[in-house]
Tab-separated table of C-alpha atoms in Angstrom:
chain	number	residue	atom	x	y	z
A	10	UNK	CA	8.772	-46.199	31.697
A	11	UNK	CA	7.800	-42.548	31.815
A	12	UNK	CA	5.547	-41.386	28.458
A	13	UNK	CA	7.618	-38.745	26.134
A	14	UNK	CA	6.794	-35.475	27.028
A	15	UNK	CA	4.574	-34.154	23.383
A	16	UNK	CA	6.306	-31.518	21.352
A	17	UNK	CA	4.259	-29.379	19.173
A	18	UNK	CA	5.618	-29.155	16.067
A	19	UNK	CA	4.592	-26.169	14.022
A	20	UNK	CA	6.025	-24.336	10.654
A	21	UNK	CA	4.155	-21.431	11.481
A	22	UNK	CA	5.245	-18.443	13.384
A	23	UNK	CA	2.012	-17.378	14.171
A	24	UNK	CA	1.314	-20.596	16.222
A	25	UNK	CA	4.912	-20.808	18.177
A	26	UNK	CA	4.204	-16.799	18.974
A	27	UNK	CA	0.517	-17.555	20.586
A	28	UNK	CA	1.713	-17.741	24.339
A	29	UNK	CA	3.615	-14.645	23.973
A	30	UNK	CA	1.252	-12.644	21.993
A	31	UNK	CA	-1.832	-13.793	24.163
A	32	UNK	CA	-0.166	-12.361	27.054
A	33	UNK	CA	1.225	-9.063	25.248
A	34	UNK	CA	4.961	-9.730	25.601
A	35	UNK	CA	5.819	-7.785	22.537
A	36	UNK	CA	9.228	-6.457	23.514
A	37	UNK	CA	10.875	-6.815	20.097
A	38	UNK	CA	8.079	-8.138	18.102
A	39	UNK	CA	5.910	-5.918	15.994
A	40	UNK	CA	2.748	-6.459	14.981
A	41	UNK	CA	0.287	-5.290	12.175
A	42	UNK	CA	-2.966	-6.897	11.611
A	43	UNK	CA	-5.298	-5.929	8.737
A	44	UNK	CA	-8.877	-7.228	8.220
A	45	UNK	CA	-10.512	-7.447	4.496
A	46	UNK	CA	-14.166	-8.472	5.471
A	47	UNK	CA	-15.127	-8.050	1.986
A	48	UNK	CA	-13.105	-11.226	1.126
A	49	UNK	CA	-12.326	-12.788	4.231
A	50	UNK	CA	-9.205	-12.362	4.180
A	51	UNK	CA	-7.264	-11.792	7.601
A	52	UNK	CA	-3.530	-10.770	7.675
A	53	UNK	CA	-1.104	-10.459	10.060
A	54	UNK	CA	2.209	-9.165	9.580
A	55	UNK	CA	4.583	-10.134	12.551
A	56	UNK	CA	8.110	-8.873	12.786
A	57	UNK	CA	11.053	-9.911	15.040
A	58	UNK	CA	13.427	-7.014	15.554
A	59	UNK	CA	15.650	-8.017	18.020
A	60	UNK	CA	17.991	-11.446	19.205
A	61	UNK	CA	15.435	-11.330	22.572
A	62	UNK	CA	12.227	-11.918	20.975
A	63	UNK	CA	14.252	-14.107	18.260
A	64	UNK	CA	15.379	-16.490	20.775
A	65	UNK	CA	11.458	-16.555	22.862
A	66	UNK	CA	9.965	-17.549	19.403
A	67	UNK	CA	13.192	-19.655	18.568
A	68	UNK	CA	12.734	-17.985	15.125
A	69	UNK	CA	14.854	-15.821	13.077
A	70	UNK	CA	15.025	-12.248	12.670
A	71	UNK	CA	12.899	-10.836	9.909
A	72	UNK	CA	9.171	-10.701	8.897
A	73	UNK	CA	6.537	-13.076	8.722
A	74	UNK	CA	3.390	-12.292	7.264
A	75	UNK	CA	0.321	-14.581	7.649
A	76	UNK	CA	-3.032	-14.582	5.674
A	77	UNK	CA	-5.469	-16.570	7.004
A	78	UNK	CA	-7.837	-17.181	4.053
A	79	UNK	CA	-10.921	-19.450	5.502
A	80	UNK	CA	-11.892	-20.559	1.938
A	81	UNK	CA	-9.037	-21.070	0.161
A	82	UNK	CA	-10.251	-25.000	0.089
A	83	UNK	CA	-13.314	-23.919	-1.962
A	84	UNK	CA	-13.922	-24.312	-5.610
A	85	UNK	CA	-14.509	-20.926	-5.793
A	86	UNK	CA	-12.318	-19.233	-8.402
A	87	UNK	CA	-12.888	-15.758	-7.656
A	88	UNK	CA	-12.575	-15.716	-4.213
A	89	UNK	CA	-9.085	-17.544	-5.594
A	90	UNK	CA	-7.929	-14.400	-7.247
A	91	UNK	CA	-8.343	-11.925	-4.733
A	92	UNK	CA	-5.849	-14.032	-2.545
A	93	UNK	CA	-3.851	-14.226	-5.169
A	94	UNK	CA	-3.840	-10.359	-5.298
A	95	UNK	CA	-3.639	-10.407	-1.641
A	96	UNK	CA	-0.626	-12.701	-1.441
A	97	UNK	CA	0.825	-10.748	-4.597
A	98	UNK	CA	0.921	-7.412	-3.112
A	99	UNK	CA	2.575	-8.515	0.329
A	100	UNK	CA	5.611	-10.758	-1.843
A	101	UNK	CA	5.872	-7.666	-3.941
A	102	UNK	CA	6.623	-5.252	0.085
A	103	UNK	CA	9.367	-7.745	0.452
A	104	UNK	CA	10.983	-7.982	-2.439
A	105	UNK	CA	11.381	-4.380	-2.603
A	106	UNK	CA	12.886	-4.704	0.777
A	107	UNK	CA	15.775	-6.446	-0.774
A	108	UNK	CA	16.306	-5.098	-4.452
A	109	UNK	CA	16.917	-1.658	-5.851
A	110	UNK	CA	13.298	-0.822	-6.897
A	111	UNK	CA	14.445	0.717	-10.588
A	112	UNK	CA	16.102	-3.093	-10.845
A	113	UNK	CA	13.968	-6.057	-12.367
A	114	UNK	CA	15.373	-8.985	-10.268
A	115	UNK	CA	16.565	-12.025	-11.173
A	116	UNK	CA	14.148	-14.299	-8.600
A	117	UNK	CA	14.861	-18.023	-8.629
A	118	UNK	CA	11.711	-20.004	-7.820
A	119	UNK	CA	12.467	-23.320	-6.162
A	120	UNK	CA	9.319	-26.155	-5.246
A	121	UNK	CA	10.637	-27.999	-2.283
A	122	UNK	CA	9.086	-31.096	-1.425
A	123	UNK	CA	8.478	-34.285	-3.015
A	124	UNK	CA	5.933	-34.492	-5.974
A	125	UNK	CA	4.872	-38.305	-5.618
A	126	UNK	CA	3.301	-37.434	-1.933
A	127	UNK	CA	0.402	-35.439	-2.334
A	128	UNK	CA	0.397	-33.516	0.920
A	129	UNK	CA	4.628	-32.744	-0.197
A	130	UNK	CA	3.782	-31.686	-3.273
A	131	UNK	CA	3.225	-28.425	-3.298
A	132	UNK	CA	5.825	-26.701	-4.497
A	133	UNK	CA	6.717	-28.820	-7.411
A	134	UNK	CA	2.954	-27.961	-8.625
A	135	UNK	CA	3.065	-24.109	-7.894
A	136	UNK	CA	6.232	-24.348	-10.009
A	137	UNK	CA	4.805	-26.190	-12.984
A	138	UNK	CA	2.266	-23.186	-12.985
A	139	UNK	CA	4.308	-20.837	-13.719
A	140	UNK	CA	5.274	-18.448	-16.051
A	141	UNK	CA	9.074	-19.025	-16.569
A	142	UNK	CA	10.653	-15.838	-18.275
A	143	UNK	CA	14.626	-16.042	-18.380
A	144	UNK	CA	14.874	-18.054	-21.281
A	145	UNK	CA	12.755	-15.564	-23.268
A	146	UNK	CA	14.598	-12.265	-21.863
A	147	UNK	CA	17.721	-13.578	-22.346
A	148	UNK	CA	17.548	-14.057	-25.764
A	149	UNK	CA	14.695	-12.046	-26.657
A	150	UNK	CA	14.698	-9.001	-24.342
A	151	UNK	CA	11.959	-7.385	-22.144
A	152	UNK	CA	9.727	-6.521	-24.961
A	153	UNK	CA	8.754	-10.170	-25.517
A	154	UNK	CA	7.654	-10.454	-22.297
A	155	UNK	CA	4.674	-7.701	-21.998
A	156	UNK	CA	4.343	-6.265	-18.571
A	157	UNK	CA	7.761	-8.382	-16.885
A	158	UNK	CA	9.074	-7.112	-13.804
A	159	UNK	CA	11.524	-9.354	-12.946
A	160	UNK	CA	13.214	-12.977	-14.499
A	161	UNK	CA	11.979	-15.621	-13.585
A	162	UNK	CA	13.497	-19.118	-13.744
A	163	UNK	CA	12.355	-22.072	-11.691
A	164	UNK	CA	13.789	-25.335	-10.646
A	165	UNK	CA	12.200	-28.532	-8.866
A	166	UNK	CA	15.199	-30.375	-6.749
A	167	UNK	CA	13.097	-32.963	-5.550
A	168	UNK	CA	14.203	-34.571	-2.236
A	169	UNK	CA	17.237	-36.505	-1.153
A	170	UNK	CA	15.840	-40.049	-1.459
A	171	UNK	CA	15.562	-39.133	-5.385
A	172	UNK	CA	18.733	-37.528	-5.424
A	173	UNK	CA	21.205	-38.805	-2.890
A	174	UNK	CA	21.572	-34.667	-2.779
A	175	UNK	CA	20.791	-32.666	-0.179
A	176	UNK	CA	18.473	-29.761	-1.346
A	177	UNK	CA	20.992	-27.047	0.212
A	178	UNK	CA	23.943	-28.539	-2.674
A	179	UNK	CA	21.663	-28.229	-5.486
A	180	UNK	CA	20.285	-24.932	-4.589
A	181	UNK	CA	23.754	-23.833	-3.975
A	182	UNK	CA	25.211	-24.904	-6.993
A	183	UNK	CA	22.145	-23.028	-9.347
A	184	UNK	CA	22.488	-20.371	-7.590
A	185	UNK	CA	26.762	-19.893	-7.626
A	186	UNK	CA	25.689	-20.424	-11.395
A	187	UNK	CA	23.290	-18.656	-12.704
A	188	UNK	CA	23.812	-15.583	-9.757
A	189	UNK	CA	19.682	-14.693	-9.216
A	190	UNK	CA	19.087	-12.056	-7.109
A	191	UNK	CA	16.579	-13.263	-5.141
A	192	UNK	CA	15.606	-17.055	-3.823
A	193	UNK	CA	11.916	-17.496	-3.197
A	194	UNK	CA	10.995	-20.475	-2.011
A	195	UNK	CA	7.495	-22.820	-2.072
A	196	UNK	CA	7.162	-26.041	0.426
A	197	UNK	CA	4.438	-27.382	2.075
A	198	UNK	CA	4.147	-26.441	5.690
A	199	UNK	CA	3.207	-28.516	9.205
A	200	UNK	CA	0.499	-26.937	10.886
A	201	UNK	CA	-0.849	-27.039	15.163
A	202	UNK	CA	-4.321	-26.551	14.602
A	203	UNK	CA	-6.248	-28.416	12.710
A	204	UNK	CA	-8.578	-25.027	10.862
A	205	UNK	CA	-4.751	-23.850	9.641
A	206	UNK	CA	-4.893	-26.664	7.574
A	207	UNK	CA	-5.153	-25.547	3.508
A	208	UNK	CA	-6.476	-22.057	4.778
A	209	UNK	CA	-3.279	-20.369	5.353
A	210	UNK	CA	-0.689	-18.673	3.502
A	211	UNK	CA	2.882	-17.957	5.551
A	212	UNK	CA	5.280	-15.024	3.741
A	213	UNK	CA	8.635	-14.978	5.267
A	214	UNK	CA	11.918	-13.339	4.198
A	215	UNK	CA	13.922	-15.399	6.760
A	216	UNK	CA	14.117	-18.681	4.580
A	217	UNK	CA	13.236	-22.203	5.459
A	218	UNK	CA	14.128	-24.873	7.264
A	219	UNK	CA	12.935	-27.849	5.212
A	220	UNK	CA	11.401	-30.254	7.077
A	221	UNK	CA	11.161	-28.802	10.364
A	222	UNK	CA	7.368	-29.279	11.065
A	223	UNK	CA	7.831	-32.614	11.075
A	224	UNK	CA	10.500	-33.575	12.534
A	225	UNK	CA	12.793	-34.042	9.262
A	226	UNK	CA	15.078	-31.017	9.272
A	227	UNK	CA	17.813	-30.468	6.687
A	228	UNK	CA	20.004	-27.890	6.159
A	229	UNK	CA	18.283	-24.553	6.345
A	230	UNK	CA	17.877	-22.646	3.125
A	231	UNK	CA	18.441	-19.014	4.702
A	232	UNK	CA	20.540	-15.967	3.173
A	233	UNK	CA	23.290	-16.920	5.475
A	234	UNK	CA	23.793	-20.344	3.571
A	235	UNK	CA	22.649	-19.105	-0.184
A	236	UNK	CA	24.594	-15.861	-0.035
A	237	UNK	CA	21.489	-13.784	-1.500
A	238	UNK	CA	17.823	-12.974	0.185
A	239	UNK	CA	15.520	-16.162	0.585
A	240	UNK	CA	11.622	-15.750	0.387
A	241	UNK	CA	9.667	-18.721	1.353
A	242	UNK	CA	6.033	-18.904	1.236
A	243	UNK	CA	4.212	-21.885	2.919
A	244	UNK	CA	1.100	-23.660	3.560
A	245	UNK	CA	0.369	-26.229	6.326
A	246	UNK	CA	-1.295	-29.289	4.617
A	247	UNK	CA	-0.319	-31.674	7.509
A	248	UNK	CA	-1.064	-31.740	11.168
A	249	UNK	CA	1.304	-33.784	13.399
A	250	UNK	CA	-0.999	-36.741	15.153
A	251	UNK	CA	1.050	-35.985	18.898
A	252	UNK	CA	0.241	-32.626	18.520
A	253	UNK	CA	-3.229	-32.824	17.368
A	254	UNK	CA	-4.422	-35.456	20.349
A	255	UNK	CA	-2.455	-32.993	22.938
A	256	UNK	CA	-4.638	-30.448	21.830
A	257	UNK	CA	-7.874	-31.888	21.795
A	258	UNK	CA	-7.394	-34.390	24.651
A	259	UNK	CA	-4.752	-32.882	26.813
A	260	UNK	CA	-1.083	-33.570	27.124
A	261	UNK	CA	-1.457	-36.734	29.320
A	262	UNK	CA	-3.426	-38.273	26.643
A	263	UNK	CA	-0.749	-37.792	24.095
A	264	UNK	CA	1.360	-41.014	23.610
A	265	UNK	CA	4.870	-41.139	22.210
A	266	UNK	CA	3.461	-44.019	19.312
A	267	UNK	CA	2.268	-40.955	17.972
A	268	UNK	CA	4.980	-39.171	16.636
A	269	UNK	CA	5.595	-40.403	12.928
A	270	UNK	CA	1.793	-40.096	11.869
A	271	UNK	CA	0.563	-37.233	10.440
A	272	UNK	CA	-2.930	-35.911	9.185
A	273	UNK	CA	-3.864	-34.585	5.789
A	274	UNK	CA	-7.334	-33.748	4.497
A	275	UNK	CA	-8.707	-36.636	2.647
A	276	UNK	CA	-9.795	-34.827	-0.636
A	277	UNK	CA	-6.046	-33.714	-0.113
A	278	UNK	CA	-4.943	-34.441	-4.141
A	279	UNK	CA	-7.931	-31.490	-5.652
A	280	UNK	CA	-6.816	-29.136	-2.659
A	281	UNK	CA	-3.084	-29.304	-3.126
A	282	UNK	CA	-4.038	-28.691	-6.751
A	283	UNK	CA	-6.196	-25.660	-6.456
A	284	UNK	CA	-4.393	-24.237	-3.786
A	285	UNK	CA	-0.950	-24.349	-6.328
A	286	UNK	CA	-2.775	-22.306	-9.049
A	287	UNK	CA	-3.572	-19.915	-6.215
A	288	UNK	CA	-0.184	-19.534	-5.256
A	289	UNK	CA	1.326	-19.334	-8.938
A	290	UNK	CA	-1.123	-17.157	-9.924
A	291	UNK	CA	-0.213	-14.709	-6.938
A	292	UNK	CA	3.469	-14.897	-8.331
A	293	UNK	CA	2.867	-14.386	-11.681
A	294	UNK	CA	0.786	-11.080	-10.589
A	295	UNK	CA	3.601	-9.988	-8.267
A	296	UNK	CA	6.112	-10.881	-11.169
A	297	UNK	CA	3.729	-8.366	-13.627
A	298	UNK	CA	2.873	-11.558	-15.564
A	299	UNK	CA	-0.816	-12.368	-16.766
C-alpha cells in the first residue's frame, strides 16, 4: 500500500511563506523586518497585498506580524514586559487600522481553545488575566477607569465537545448582541519547527481558522463571517509528530501512524501559564490599562 504523502501542518504564516521568501518571490508580499538586540526580540511584519501571493501562501489577505522572542519560556519577568510592550505597540498599529483613532473601541476578547488541555489552554488563561472594563464604563463612565482606551469585555466559549456549539454560533450571537467594534482573538497555535515552540508571538488582522494546525478546522472566525474586524494573536505550543519526523529524518521516514500525535514541551502547564500573563499584560498596555 503506498505510505501517505506527509503534510506539514503549520498556523504560522511565517513558516508556509519560507519557500517563497527564501527564494525572493515577493510579488505581492511585503516585508518589514526589525531587530531589537537589546531584548532579543526579532519581528517581522509580512503583508499579502494581492489574490496572487494570497493564493501561493494559501493565506488571506492582510497582515501578519511575527515576533520571535527566544526567551519568552524563561522565568524572567522583565524580559516578560518588554514583549509585552513589544506585542502592545504592534496590536495597538492594527487596531488603528480599523477604528477611527478619536474613537475608544468596543474590542471583544475571546480565549479559544479548551481550558482542561494544557497545551489548548491558552486563551481561556490570557482571558482570566485580564482587565475587563465594560461593566465599569457602562455604568460608571471613563473616569473610573484611569487611563482606558477602549472597552473591554471578554468571553471564554470553550469548545464544541462542552457545548454541542460551534465556536462561530456563540461568537456570532455576542457579537449581533452586544455590537463590539472590534473581535480580537487568543488560541493556541500549531507550529513546524520545533524552536517556534513557546517563543513566538503571531499578530494577524485576517482572523482564525480554529483548529487548522492540526488538522481540526471549524468554521473560520474572519470579518467576512463576524461582520466586524477580527484580530487574532497566536502562539504555537504544539508541533505535529508527521511533520516533526519529516523534518528531522526526511519525508520517506515520515509514516502516516503519525498523524494524530502531537508534541508539547513537558514543563508545558508553568509555560502556558507565564506565557498568558505575557500576553494579557501586552493587552492591557495596548488597552491603556495598568
Amino acid at each position: 500500500m503506498e505510505k501517505d504523502k506527509c503534510k506539514i501542518r503549520t498556523d504560522l504564516v511565517l513558516e508556509t511563506g519560507e519557500t517563497v521568501i527564501k527564494n525572493n518571490i515577493r510579488n505581492g508580499i511585503e516585508i518589514e523586518e526589525e531587530n531589537n538586540k537589546k531584548d532579543n526580540i526579532h519581528i517581522t511584519r509580512m503583508r499579502i497585498v494581492n489574490n496572487k501571493a494570497s493564493a501561493i501562501l494559501n493565506r488571506s489577505k492582510g497582515s501578519y506580524i511575527t515576533m520571535k522572542v527566544p526567551q519568552m519560556s524563561e522565568e524572567d519577568e522583565g524580559y516578560h514586559r518588554e514583549i509585552s510592550k513589544a506585542m502592545a505597540k504592534e496590536l495597538l498599529k492594527l487596531i488603528n487600522t480599523h477604528v477611527k483613532t478619536n474613537e475608544s473601541p468596543h474590542i471583544l476578547v475571546v480565549g479559544l481553545g479548551n481550558r482542561d488541555a494544557t497545551a489548548d489552554a491558552l486563551g481561556p488563561m490570557v482571558v482570566s488575566n485580564l482587565l475587563i472594563t465594560r461593566h465599569i464604563i457602562e455604568f460608571m463612565g471613563y473616569d473610573e477607569v484611569e487611563g482606558a482606551k477602549a472597552v473591554v469585555s471578554a468571553i471564554v466559549p470553550g469548545v464544541m465537545a462542552q457545548t454541542g456549539m460551534d465556536t462561530v454560533e456563540i461568537i456570532g450571537a455576542i457579537t449581533c448582541r452586544t455590537k463590539p467594534d472590534i473581535l480580537l482573538v487568543i488560541d493556541a497555535l500549531a507550529a513546524r519547527h520545533i524552536e517556534r515552540l513557546n517563543s513566538t508571538i503571531q499578530i494577524t488582522d485576517t482572523g482564525i481558522h480554529p483548529g487548522s494546525g492540526v488538522g481540526n478546522s471549524r468554521k473560520e472566525i474572519t470579518q467576512k463571517t463576524m461582520g466586524i474586524p477580527v484580530i487574532a494573536i497566536g502562539v504555537p505550543t504544539v508541533i505535529d509528530t508527521e511533520t516533526l519526523i519529516h523534518d528531522l529524518a526526511g519525508e520517506d521516514k515520515a509514516q502516516g501512524d503519525f498523524k494524530d500525535m502531537y508534541v508539547t514541551s513537558k514543563d508545558i502547564d508553568e509555560l502556558v501559564k507565564r506565557i498568558s500573563y505575557t500576553i494579557s499584560e501586552g493587552i492591557n498596555i495596548c488597552m491603556g490599562l495598568k
